[in-house]
Amino acid sequence: MDSSMNQPFFPKEPRTTLFAVEQVVTELAQVRKAWRAAQQRSNEPGGRELPSRDALTKIINDLRGALFPMRLGPPELRQESEDFYVGHTLDTVLHSLLGQVRLELSYAARYQHPTGPELQDEAVRLVQKFALALPEIRRLLDQDVIAAFQGDPAARSVDEVLLCYPGVLAMIHHRIAHVLYNLGVPLLARIVAEISHGQTGIDIHPGASIGAGLFIDHGTGVVIGETTIIGERVRIYQAVTLGAKRFPTDDEGKVQKGLARHPIVEDEVIIYAGATVLGRVRLGKGAVIGGNVWITHDVAPGANVSQATLRHEHTD
Amino acid sequence: MDSSMNQPFFPKEPRTTLFAVEQVVTELAQVRKAWRAAQQRSNEPGGRELPSRDALTKIINDLRGALFPMRLGPPELRQESEDFYVGHTLDTVLHSLLGQVRLELSYAARYQHPTGPELQDEAVRLVQKFALALPEIRRLLDQDVIAAFQGDPAARSVDEVLLCYPGVLAMIHHRIAHVLYNLGVPLLARIVAEISHGQTGIDIHPGASIGAGLFIDHGTGVVIGETTIIGERVRIYQAVTLGAKRFPTDDEGKVQKGLARHPIVEDEVIIYAGATVLGRVRLGKGAVIGGNVWITHDVAPGANVSQATLRHEHTD
Amino acid sequence: MDSSMNQPFFPKEPRTTLFAVEQVVTELAQVRKAWRAAQQRSNEPGGRELPSRDALTKIINDLRGALFPMRLGPPELRQESEDFYVGHTLDTVLHSLLGQVRLELSYAARYQHPTGPELQDEAVRLVQKFALALPEIRRLLDQDVIAAFQGDPAARSVDEVLLCYPGVLAMIHHRIAHVLYNLGVPLLARIVAEISHGQTGIDIHPGASIGAGLFIDHGTGVVIGETTIIGERVRIYQAVTLGAKRFPTDDEGKVQKGLARHPIVEDEVIIYAGATVLGRVRLGKGAVIGGNVWITHDVAPGANVSQATLRHEHTD
Amino acid sequence: MDSSMNQPFFPKEPRTTLFAVEQVVTELAQVRKAWRAAQQRSNEPGGRELPSRDALTKIINDLRGALFPMRLGPPELRQESEDFYVGHTLDTVLHSLLGQVRLELSYAARYQHPTGPELQDEAVRLVQKFALALPEIRRLLDQDVIAAFQGDPAARSVDEVLLCYPGVLAMIHHRIAHVLYNLGVPLLARIVAEISHGQTGIDIHPGASIGAGLFIDHGTGVVIGETTIIGERVRIYQAVTLGAKRFPTDDEGKVQKGLARHPIVEDEVIIYAGATVLGRVRLGKGAVIGGNVWITHDVAPGANVSQATLRHEHTD
Amino acid sequence: MDSSMNQPFFPKEPRTTLFAVEQVVTELAQVRKAWRAAQQRSNEPGGRELPSRDALTKIINDLRGALFPMRLGPPELRQESEDFYVGHTLDTVLHSLLGQVRLELSYAARYQHPTGPELQDEAVRLVQKFALALPEIRRLLDQDVIAAFQGDPAARSVDEVLLCYPGVLAMIHHRIAHVLYNLGVPLLARIVAEISHGQTGIDIHPGASIGAGLFIDHGTGVVIGETTIIGERVRIYQAVTLGAKRFPTDDEGKVQKGLARHPIVEDEVIIYAGATVLGRVRLGKGAVIGGNVWITHDVAPGANVSQATLRHEHTD
Amino acid sequence: MDSSMNQPFFPKEPRTTLFAVEQVVTELAQVRKAWRAAQQRSNEPGGRELPSRDALTKIINDLRGALFPMRLGPPELRQESEDFYVGHTLDTVLHSLLGQVRLELSYAARYQHPTGPELQDEAVRLVQKFALALPEIRRLLDQDVIAAFQGDPAARSVDEVLLCYPGVLAMIHHRIAHVLYNLGVPLLARIVAEISHGQTGIDIHPGASIGAGLFIDHGTGVVIGETTIIGERVRIYQAVTLGAKRFPTDDEGKVQKGLARHPIVEDEVIIYAGATVLGRVRLGKGAVIGGNVWITHDVAPGANVSQATLRHEHTD
């Protein structure tokens, strides 16, 4: 076949085309080739190695049904057949997830043979652990739901909260993504987090550790960074940032990876809308952070920080 | 059948499974059981009682087509057949809505028989009223569209505004959700509002009263609370919050439900991006609130409030 | 046919209906008629003239696959058949786009015959130019991807960035929308921009000129106005506004169209979260704008502006 | 609402339409009205009372999967999760079937209230009996599969037979349809039979009684009438008719309903292609009927009837 | 663009592919080129000119709903909204049909410009006539339904007949196809007929003229030729052929087109299963043709022809 | 996990269910277990091993498009992009086919490891050969199309024939199935043949050898057996059987597999409707077999056999 490949593919007669598709195809192939050269990627034939956002969207959607069958499962489901539905859905969804896990593992280990039996065994073990974590995920989410119900005077029932609140939707994605992150498939975890970010405007990095009973109200614009640690029964409003300071650098001034660079938020803290908390600061238990406040230092347990108090401090 | 139900369901031979699906199913059933016990829910067989977000997404999409057939209806529609399309779509959509209304009413009245004829009659009456409100909804939306066209110098036509602007999309959902809220199906109303919130980043509680000709520009991060009252021809930019103060409590210090706790915004007020207005304050007719301003007191009609003026006040 | 059209359409017998659909249809027809009269639109039979958001969503999705076949194309694609996939997809997508372009051109020229051959020729020429711009779009996007990878310490690979980051998704849409805007189909361009806005919370007007290597991190709440000019390798965080001042009016006090009214951001500027830059100001090369800062004046190259420095200035 | 119903529905202005849709709609309404008058049907508003062929197609397809999960179920199914799949599928499919049964029962009892609780109870009982018959249906089908495997020298495996043979497909439908027929929903039974007829060209009336192990080879053109009785291990080839004679009339010469008018075929009979057997004749055990033979009399057990033997008889 | 077309399309480096797709593509292109040369077809760029079977399948399905809304329309339809459904469906379906008609007309007139306004006008006129024929089609089909109900002792209701009987399904297709055939789009007519043939095994050429009240029982294997004329209230059983004799040639021995070469079947004739009637013979009013009989001569009105009578004749 | 598997799966409380789903699930599991025991099948966990009819239906549909892109490909395809479409479609379809081939090979070799690399290599080789056979398949089909066009006086064009004629549809399936049969995947071949049988009523065993230019008119009821050999330019009408005699047995009276037991039909033979040819007889070149004739002996080249001639012979 080699020699024929050296020949021009298409017949040589000139032809008039409407949109110059062939020319554009050729130029796009050249751009891809340049990219692959710059990225030191292979130009060899082979299949796609990357997980698929669409596949994960479906996986998460089915997991939501399996976790909350009578509320997020299929409309016609009856309680007497919950277990059948849950079992069949889990079986399907775990096999789909296995495929995506295999893709990330083989992507992470490019020059190993992607269908190697060891990689397959590793992927199976990983999905097994994920499956066994589901009951605990549900337990945590039940507490998030109760926190939202108790935290919002407008909430009428725990079911309304589960069905409607973007903060709860974000936590379903986060608790799944966080388990994937800890199991060693950070790309899948990130895709799950971004699916939620796109739907809710709430951007939680899958690395963030979040205790039971987090309630995020309204949520649009919330950002929670990778090394953030949040305790139990915390409440957060829209546009709150729990971020890193500008320069988490090492002694040589280089940006450090993996450094703990985001806040620690202790139990029962409340952070009102638009507040910004930057760096590895600690917000003590039960502290209340006012709206639009800018925090880069520790806050004592029980303290109440507002713009007024801050202005006062600064004008001192 | 009772006695057989006491027997183990699955055969007793051990078997090796890939993902321990049966174990996870069992544990998830236990978590659900604990939840139902804690929430004092029945563990009896029975069908799902909750409305479906997917069903309402389809209902709203069809209603948008029925309200604006030549612009949001099917691409191949011709003006000569508008009425056929509108009639057929309404017929379908109102029956779907009837099903969802019945679910919410029966959910609200759990211990009444869910298929009782009275509940059905109540649901039909409610949907009839909703149907009759549609022409007025369209009239209000026409004014919202004109407001957006006049309020944005970049807008080229009323049709571009209707097709593209997230603020208009949010108002279509809100005007529908608000009617549902007033008719007594607040859960449906909330789902409709959250569908819009997810698509636009604009979070309007369905309880908010909004006059004709509201224009929300850009919109991401806007929050409008449940008891907000907005007059006519008001303009709001991105990240504006019309919220409650922290502690709307009664004499005994308990969070009060149903209290009027959000702002009143009179006609022709303009609120620039990032401004925060909290509590039952009144922004007088034609007032202009500057970007990022934080307001917790009344503003006089025609007043012009900016960060500079506020800082000045506070340093007094 | 005319005379029969004067007759009532439906038979005259009374009938009892469930939802009064006919009454609502009639009233909605009256509202539409009033609208068309007010907007001086024809009430004549005829087809829909407006482009379709659904059609453009599919077009953009397919273009994303054609631009990045092995990463955003179909999961089963193999590298050896990339060109076939790209060619077939382009052929399909350019013909779909042609249909939408024709709709906008005929909408823009209402009283010309919509199927006139000149309009068709114009539409073909426009789509040809669009097709030829695709390789350059891909080249720019490759630089945006590299900028995101280098700008975020949490990014693990260029592929993760392309698959996950909303800022990259927004740039794919913007670079396509900007070409459409310059080719004279601003309505299509705007729809493409709003599809991205809905998915990412990043609102970039298709008119904005943006150099290679823009990285928008987190992104929710970012607004970039129509006449903004951004240089190369700029970095922008969530909730940044590059907007117009309140009153871009002409000598007679009327809102001016087409005026350059948004900022110029030179190469390598960094703008942190929540900053607001308003008006035709210039941020000099390499300037750093701190979080939540409010800028309405030029900033010198290399300057570092934070709330502290600003407060200091103002309290002077 | 009554008075408004007396008014013409559409506005009275003449309009020019492309296809005279309104005229055709009016004329079709008149034809329907004439039909309803002739059939003494109500012209009252109300919903559709008839079962849906599409709904039954989906029901049968799902039942096939539940009966043979690893062979006709979803491709990704694994044996360890068979029971979950079977249970969830049955739950869904039996509820769909309940809806269709209710439609037929209410159609059969038009002037009773269609949502009456008695009708609902009757429908539930009927579906319960159907569900309990499924294991026996599977047992019979297993024998049909074995018969096909043994009867066709070209068959390579029992699985090939189940996957490919139209005769087996026809028997799956028939054994389901026959149970429905006996349970008192002959319209559903007939629809199921015609779904199979359309796919296989094999026309078995759901009333026919068929013993275990029937093998129909090729099958196109086979017709088996309502009162046919077939024993065990019978083999039938394409274009065989087991029909009624022309005139199954009573003493007064009127066509009799419900009369046993089709053949009895005893165990182990073979009927070759194109043979026609008419009337309540008996083909004795083990008889062999040759191709294209025309039979209107009993055939003795073990007899071998061919065209030659028949011609001989007739020329006698 | 011409010169670039002379260049090889694909890059020249050899590459190893899995399935030699490029080689197969090249060879298939050569076979197509040879075919087009042999058929004197253009090898020029251009779009598909042929109607689509899928498009017609959808058109017929929608027409069936529009003709019988409460029985073959959508399950949720209610009688009070029939006209809306019928009108909207007709509007959609007639425009789809217009597209297919335009394709056939332009195919028939290849060297005329396919989008010429005259062709468009002709297509519109044709579809207008088709639309106006629909009420008469419904009237005829009502009589076919009644004929089936009366002709089959097993039929329980006219509705069962309409829902289930393949003979009725075949007549719905035929009556539509016959109108298309007479309007001058024989290719569309033939596709409609073959859709029915595939579903029912009944092969009626769209040219056949068939009076009201035809009942085809069972139907598999029935063939009715192009110039057949059938009167009213005729009954036909499975595997009946109304065909042409072998040699409908002209004086020079060449096969003649358009010659009347199939039978004339007068009112109230009955033809039993497997009978074959060949040539332009006339079956007189009320004649009865027995099963498997072979007829190539006229049959007198009221005559009763069976195999026995024929054998008798032949042995004379 | 073993010990937990010994425990009853479902909780022990009695519960009342609507349809006794658990009981039916249990009984169905028992029937499956009995079947597997009788068939000596494993009851171990594991995935489905059988090919999927739905998957093959899609594969064949796509192959039809790749073989005849401008006539059976997507409606919007343009000739200038044929090769892109063909290449992309082949790439997709060959990979799907590879999956199905792997399933059949692993099914055929049950106790070998189903994902063994040798099996994969064998499957790839097989699909490579299949791909290379496609141009010849197209060449043969072009001759079948021409034969149909020339053989039917009613045919208006070669394109009508390709689009409409069930005989051509059957040949597309057969020529694909026959290649698969010869490559050693007879189960896939049989499924492809039965897909065609279901759509056309024409039952051609994939083993049959058929020369170029076969025309099957009308087709319903045609049966062509596994070892049939058909020459070039043969014409066959509906309900023709080319079958085996009753007893192709060996010396011990057992049914023999693989024996040549069906007819040989030489070039240019014509067989009219309903004729039956049984056994390894030879129909000489150019012979004409009349309608309904029954043949079990050789027929001389050019002979003309009709019922009359046969009757004459037999009465001798």
Short mmCIF file of N, CA, C and O in Angstrom, two decimals, chain F residues 83 102 129 154-155 180 227-228 234 299 301 314:
data_model
loop_
_atom_site.label_atom_id
_atom_site.label_comp_id
_atom_site.label_asym_id
_atom_site.label_seq_id
_atom_site.Cartn_x
_atom_site.Cartn_y
_atom_site.Cartn_z
N ASP F 83 -16.37 12.00 -2.51
CA ASP F 83 -15.28 11.19 -1.96
C ASP F 83 -15.12 11.38 -0.47
O ASP F 83 -14.81 10.44 0.26
N ARG F 102 -15.86 -9.36 15.18
CA ARG F 102 -15.20 -9.87 16.37
C ARG F 102 -16.18 -10.65 17.23
O ARG F 102 -15.85 -11.70 17.79
N LYS F 129 -10.46 -7.49 3.74
CA LYS F 129 -10.88 -8.17 2.50
C LYS F 129 -12.28 -7.71 2.08
O LYS F 129 -12.56 -7.53 0.90
N ALA F 154 -42.28 -1.24 -17.49
CA ALA F 154 -42.80 -0.11 -16.73
C ALA F 154 -41.69 0.76 -16.16
O ALA F 154 -41.95 1.88 -15.71
N ALA F 155 -40.45 0.28 -16.19
CA ALA F 155 -39.36 1.05 -15.58
C ALA F 155 -39.04 2.28 -16.41
O ALA F 155 -38.89 2.20 -17.64
N LEU F 180 -19.66 -11.71 2.90
CA LEU F 180 -19.46 -12.05 4.31
C LEU F 180 -19.50 -13.56 4.52
O LEU F 180 -18.71 -14.12 5.28
N THR F 227 -27.33 -23.54 -1.77
CA THR F 227 -26.35 -24.01 -2.75
C THR F 227 -26.78 -23.72 -4.19
O THR F 227 -26.21 -24.27 -5.14
N THR F 228 -27.76 -22.84 -4.35
CA THR F 228 -28.20 -22.46 -5.68
C THR F 228 -27.06 -21.76 -6.43
O THR F 228 -26.29 -21.01 -5.85
N VAL F 234 -30.29 -13.49 -15.55
CA VAL F 234 -31.46 -14.33 -15.27
C VAL F 234 -32.60 -13.43 -14.78
O VAL F 234 -32.37 -12.40 -14.18
N VAL F 299 -33.94 -29.15 -17.27
CA VAL F 299 -34.65 -28.58 -18.41
C VAL F 299 -33.59 -28.20 -19.44
O VAL F 299 -32.56 -27.61 -19.11
N PRO F 301 -31.52 -26.46 -22.52
CA PRO F 301 -31.32 -25.07 -22.92
C PRO F 301 -32.38 -24.65 -23.92
O PRO F 301 -32.75 -25.41 -24.81
N HIS F 314 -47.37 -35.52 -17.95
CA HIS F 314 -47.81 -36.39 -16.87
C HIS F 314 -48.94 -37.32 -17.27
O HIS F 314 -49.08 -38.39 -16.71
#
